[in-house]
GROMACS .gro file of C-alpha atoms in nm:
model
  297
    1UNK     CA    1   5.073   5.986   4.647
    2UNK     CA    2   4.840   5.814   4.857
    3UNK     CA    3   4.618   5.757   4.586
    4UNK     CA    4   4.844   5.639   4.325
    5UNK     CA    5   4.960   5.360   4.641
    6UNK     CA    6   4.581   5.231   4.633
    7UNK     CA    7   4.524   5.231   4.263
    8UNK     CA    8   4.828   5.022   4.270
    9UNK     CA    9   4.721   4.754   4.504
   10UNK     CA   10   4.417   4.764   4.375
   11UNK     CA   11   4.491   4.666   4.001
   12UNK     CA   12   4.538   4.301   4.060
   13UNK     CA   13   4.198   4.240   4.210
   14UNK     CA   14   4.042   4.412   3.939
   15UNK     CA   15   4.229   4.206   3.663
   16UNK     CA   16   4.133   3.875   3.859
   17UNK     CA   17   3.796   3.946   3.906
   18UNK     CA   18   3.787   4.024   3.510
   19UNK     CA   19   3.935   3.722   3.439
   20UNK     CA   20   3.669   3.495   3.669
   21UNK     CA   21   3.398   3.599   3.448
   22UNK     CA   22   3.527   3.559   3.148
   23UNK     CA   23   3.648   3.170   3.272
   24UNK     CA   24   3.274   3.122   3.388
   25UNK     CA   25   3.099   3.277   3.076
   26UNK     CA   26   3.328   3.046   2.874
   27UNK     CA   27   3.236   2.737   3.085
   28UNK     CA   28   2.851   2.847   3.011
   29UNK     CA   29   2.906   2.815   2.706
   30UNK     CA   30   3.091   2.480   2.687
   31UNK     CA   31   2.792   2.377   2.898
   32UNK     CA   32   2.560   2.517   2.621
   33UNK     CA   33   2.782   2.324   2.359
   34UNK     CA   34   2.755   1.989   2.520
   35UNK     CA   35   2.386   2.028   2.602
   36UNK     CA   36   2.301   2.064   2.228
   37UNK     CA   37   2.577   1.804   2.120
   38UNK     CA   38   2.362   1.541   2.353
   39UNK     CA   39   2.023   1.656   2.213
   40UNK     CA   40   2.169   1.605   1.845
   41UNK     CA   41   2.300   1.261   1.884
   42UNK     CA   42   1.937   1.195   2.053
   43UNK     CA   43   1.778   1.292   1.750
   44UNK     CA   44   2.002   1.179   1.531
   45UNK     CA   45   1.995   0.824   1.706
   46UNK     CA   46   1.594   0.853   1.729
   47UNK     CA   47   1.617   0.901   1.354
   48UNK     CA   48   1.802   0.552   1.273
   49UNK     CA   49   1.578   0.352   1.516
   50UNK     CA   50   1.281   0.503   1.265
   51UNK     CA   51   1.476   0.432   0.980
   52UNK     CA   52   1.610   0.064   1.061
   53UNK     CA   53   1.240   0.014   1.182
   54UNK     CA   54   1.057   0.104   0.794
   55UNK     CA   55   1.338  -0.111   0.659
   56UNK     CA   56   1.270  -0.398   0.897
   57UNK     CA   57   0.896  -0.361   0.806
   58UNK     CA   58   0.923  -0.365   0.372
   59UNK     CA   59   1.158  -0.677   0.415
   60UNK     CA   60   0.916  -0.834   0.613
   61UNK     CA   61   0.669  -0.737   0.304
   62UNK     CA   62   0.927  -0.851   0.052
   63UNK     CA   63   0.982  -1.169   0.241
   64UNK     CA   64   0.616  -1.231   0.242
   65UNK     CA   65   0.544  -1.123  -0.133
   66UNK     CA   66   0.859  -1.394  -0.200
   67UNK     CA   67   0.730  -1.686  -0.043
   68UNK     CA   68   0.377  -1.550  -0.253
   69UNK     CA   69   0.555  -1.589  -0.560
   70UNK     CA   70   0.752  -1.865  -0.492
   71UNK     CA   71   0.425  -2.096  -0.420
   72UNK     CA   72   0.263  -1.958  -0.727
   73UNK     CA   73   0.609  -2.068  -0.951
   74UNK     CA   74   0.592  -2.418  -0.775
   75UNK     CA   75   0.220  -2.481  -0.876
   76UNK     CA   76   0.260  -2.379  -1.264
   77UNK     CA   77   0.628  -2.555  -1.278
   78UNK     CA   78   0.312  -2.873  -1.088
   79UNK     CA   79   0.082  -2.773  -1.396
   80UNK     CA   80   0.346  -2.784  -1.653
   81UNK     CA   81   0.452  -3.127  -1.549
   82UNK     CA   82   0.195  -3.220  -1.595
   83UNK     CA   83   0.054  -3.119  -1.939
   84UNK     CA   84   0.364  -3.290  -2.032
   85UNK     CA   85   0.276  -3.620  -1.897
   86UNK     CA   86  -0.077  -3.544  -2.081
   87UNK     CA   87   0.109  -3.467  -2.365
   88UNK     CA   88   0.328  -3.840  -2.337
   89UNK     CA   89   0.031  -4.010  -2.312
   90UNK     CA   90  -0.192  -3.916  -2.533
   91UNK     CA   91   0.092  -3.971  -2.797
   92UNK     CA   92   0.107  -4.338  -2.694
   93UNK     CA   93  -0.283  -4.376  -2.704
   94UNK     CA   94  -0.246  -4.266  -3.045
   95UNK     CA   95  -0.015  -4.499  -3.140
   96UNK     CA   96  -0.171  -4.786  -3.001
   97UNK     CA   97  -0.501  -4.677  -3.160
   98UNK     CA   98  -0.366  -4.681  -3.495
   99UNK     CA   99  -0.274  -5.078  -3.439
  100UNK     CA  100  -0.635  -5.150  -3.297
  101UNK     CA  101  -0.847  -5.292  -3.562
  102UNK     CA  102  -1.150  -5.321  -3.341
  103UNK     CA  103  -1.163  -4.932  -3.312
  104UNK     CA  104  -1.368  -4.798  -3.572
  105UNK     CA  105  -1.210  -4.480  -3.725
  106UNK     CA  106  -1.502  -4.275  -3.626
  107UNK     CA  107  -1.434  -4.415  -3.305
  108UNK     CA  108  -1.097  -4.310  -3.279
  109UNK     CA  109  -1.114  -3.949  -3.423
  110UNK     CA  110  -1.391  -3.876  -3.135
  111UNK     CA  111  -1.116  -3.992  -2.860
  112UNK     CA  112  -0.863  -3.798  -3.079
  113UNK     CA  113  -1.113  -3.438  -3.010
  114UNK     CA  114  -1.145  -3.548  -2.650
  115UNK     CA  115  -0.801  -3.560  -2.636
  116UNK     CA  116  -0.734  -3.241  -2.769
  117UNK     CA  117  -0.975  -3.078  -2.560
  118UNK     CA  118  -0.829  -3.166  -2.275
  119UNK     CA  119  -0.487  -3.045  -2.395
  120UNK     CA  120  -0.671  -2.713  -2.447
  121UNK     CA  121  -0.842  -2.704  -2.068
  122UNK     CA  122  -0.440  -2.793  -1.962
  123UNK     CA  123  -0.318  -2.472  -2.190
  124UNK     CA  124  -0.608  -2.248  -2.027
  125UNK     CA  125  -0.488  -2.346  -1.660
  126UNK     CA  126  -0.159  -2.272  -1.724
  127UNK     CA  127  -0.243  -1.940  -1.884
  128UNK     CA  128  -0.482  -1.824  -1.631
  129UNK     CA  129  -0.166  -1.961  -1.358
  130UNK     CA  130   0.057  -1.729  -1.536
  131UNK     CA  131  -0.179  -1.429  -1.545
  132UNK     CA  132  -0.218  -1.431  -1.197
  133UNK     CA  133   0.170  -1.490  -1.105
  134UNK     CA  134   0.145  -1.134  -1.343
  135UNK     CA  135  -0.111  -0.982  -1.147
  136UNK     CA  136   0.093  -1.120  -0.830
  137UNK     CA  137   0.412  -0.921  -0.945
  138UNK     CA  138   0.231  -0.595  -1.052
  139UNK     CA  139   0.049  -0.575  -0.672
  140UNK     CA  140   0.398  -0.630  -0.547
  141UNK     CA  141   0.557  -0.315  -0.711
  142UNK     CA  142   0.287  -0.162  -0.609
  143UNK     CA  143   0.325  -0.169  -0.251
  144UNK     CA  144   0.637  -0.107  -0.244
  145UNK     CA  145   0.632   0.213  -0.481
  146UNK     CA  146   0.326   0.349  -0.239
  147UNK     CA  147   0.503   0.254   0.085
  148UNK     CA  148   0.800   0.429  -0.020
  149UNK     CA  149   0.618   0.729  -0.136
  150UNK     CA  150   0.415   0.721   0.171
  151UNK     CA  151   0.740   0.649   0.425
  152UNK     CA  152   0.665   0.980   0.615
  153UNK     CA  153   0.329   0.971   0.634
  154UNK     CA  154   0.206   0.815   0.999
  155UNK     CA  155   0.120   0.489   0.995
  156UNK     CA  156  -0.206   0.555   1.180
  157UNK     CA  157  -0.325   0.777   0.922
  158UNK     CA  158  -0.238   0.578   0.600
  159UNK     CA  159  -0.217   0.203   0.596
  160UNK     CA  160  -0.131   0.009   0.260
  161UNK     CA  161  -0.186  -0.398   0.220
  162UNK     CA  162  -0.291  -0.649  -0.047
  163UNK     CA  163  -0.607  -0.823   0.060
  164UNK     CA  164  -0.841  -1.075  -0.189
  165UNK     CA  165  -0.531  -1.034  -0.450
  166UNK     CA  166  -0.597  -0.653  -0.506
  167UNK     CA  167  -0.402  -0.362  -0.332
  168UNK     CA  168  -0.635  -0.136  -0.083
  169UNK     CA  169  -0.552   0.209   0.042
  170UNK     CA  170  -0.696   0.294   0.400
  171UNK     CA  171  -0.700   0.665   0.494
  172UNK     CA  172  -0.823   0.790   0.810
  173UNK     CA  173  -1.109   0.997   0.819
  174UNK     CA  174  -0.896   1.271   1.042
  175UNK     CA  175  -0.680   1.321   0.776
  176UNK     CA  176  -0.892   1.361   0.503
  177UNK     CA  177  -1.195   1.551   0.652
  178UNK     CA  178  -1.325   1.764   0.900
  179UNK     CA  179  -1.590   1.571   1.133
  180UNK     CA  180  -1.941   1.541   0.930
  181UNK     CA  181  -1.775   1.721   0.633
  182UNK     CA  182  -1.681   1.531   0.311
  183UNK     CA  183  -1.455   1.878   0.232
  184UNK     CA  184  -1.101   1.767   0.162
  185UNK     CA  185  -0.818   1.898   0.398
  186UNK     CA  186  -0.583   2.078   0.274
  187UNK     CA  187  -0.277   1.844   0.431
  188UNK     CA  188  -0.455   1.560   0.280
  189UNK     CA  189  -0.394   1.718  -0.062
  190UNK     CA  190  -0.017   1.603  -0.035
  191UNK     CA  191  -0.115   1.242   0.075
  192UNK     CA  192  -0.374   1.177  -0.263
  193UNK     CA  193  -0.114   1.351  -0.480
  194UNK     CA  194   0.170   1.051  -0.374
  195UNK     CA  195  -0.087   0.761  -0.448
  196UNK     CA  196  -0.188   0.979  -0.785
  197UNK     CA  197   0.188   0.962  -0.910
  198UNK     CA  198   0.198   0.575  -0.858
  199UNK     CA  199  -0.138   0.492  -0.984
  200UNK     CA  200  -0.090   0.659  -1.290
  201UNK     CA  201   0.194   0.468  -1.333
  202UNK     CA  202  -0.002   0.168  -1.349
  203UNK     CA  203  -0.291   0.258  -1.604
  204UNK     CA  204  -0.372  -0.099  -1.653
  205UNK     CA  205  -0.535  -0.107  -1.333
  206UNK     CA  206  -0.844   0.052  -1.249
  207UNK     CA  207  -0.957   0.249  -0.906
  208UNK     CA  208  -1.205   0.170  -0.679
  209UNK     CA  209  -1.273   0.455  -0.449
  210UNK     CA  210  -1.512   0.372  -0.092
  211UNK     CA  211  -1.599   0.564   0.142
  212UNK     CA  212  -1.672   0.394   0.538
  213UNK     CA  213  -1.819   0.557   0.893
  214UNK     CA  214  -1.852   0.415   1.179
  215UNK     CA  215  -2.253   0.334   1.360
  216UNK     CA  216  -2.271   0.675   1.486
  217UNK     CA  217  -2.640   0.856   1.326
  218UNK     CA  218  -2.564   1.181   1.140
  219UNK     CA  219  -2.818   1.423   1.036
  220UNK     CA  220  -2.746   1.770   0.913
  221UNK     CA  221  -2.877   2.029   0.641
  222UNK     CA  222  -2.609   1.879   0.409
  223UNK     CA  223  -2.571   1.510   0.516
  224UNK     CA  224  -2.899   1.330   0.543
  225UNK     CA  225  -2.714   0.998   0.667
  226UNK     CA  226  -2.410   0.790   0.690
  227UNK     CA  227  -2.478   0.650   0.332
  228UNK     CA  228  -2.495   0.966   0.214
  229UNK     CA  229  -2.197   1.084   0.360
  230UNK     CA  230  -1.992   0.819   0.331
  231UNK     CA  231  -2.057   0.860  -0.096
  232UNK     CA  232  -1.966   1.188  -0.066
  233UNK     CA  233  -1.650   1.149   0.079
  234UNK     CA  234  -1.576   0.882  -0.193
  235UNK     CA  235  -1.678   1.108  -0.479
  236UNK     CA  236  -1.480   1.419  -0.284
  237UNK     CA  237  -1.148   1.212  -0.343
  238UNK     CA  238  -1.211   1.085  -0.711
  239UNK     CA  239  -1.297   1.430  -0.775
  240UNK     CA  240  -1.007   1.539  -0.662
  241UNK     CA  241  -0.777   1.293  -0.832
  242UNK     CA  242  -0.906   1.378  -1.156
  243UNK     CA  243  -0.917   1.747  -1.160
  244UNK     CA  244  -0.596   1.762  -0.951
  245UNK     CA  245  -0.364   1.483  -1.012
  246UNK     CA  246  -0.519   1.407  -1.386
  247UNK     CA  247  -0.623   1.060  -1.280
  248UNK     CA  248  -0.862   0.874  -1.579
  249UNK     CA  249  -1.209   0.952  -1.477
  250UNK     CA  250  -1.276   0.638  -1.645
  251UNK     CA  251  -1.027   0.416  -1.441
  252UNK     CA  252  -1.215   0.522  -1.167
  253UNK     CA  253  -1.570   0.453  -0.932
  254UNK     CA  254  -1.652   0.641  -0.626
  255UNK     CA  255  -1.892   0.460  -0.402
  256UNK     CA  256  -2.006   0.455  -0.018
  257UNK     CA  257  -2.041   0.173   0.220
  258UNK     CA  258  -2.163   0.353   0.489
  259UNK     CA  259  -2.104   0.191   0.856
  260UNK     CA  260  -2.162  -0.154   0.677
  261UNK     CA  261  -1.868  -0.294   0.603
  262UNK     CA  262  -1.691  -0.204   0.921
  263UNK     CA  263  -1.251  -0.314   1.031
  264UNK     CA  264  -1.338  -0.349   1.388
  265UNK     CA  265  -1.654  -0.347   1.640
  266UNK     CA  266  -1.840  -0.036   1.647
  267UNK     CA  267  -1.911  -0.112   2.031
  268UNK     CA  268  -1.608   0.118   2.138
  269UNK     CA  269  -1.397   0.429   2.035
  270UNK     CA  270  -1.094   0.290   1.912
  271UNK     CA  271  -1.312   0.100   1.706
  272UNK     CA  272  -1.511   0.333   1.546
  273UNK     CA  273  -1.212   0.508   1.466
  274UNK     CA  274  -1.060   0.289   1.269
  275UNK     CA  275  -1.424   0.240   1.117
  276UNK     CA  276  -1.405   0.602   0.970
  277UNK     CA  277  -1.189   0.567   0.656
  278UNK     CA  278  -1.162   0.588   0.293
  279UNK     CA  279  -1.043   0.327   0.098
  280UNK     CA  280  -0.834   0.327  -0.242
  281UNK     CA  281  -0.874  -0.021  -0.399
  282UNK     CA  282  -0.643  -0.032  -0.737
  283UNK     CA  283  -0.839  -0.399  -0.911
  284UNK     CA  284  -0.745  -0.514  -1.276
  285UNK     CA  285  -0.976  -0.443  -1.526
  286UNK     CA  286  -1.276  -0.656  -1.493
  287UNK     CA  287  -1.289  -0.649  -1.852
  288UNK     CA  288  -1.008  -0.789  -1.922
  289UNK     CA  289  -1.040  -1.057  -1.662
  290UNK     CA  290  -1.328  -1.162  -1.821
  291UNK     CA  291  -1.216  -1.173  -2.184
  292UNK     CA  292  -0.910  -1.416  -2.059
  293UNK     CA  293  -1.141  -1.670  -1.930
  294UNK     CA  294  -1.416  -1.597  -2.234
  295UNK     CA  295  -1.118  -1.719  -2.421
  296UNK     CA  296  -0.991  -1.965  -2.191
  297UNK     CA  297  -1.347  -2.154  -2.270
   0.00000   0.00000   0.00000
């Protein structure tokens, strides 16, 4: 009986202390909850400042390319004004040579070629100002196709910008090879394959591969010097666009600058870091360029 008595007053302490840890496992787990709720907005608010930040950066570009092409519409809507006033007065020295007796009519037809000559030299500027407001647009699309394929690739790594009117790819030497090696990485792979899909979406351009190091001597059984590596590296990634990402062999040239044609001062670290590159340079064909102004003249 005396038993039963204690089991009794014993049942309610029991129950209680059941219930305390399952009130403090729950609160663990609310804990848990709003610890992983905090890191996800974190991320999630990490990811928009990312995100506004590449969309802050290609409207900058846009804005730029904009004001590019607005200043090359102003000076052929310039030219075109004035080929007409050519055009106005050339008509009235026409007419007032056909009422001047003391031109002789030899006299007149060689003003008459002049003339048209020089209606010819206004026609050629205006074509060769509308070829390059062409060429203007195409490096436009351009950069923007290859920054949005390259988005989430680090900046560090791959840079993209139009310099002397032609686009020019700069890859960091980390990415693409080992130290001393001209051997392709394998994550590199991913990063050629992107710039493959838009340059061969743009087969009237051709593709200037060159390879860069920085001032630091290299001598190996493989490498005999910085020249010599820095062609290999070039020929490793035309290579490698061809027999990969079926690029035109003959839209492309592989060549190496070696540590001549440095971005920044060989003197420090950071510098000859950014030193170490390769660089994608997608040019119009020369030979076209040339036949426009063979038949410009």
């Amino acid at each position: 009986m005396k038993k039963l008595v204690l089991f009794i007053a014993l049942l309610p302490l029991v129950s209680s202390c059941v219930s305390k840890k399952k009130f403090a496992e729950a609160q663990a787990k609310l804990v848990e909850l709003e610890k992983s709720r905090d890191e996800a907005l974190a991320k999630i608010k990490s990811d928009a400042a990312d995100c506004d930040k590449r969309v802050g950066d290609l409207r900058a570009d846009l804005q730029s390319k904009d004001n590019d092409l607005n200043a090359k519409t102003k000076q052929v809507k310039d030219l075109s004004d004035q080929v007409d006033y050519l055009k106005k007065t050339n008509t009235n020295l026409l007419d007032r040579l056909s009422d001047l007796s003391v031109v002789s009519k030899s006299g007149a037809e060689s003003i008459k070629k002049s003339l048209d000559a020089l209606n010819d030299q206004s026609k050629y500027i205006q074509n060769l100002n509308s070829s390059i407001q062409r060429k203007d647009s195409i490096n436009l699309a351009l950069v923007m196709s290859l920054k949005r394929s390259l988005a989430d690739v680090n900046d560090d790594d791959v840079t993209v910008e139009v310099k002397k009117g032609v686009v020019y790819i700069s890859i960091s030497d980390k990415m693409l090879f080992r130290s001393g090696s001209s051997e392709i990485n394998a994550k590199a792979e991913a990063v050629l394959e992107k710039v493959a899909k838009v340059v061969n979406d743009h087969k009237e351009l051709d593709i200037l591969v060159e390879g860069h190091t920085d001032s630091v001597p290299i001598s190996t059984d493989c490498v005999k010097d910085n020249w010599d590596l820095s062609a290999k590296r070039a020929t490793s990634v035309v290579r490698l666009l061809q027999s990969k990402f079926s690029v035109a062999p003959e839209r492309m040239t592989a060549g190496g600058r070696s540590e001549y044609s440095p971005k920044e001062n060989n003197d420090n670290s950071a510098g000859r870091k950014l030193n170490r590159r390769t660089e994608i340079i997608v040019t119009p064909k020369l030979d076209q360029f040339f036949q426009l102004l063979t038949n410009g003249k």
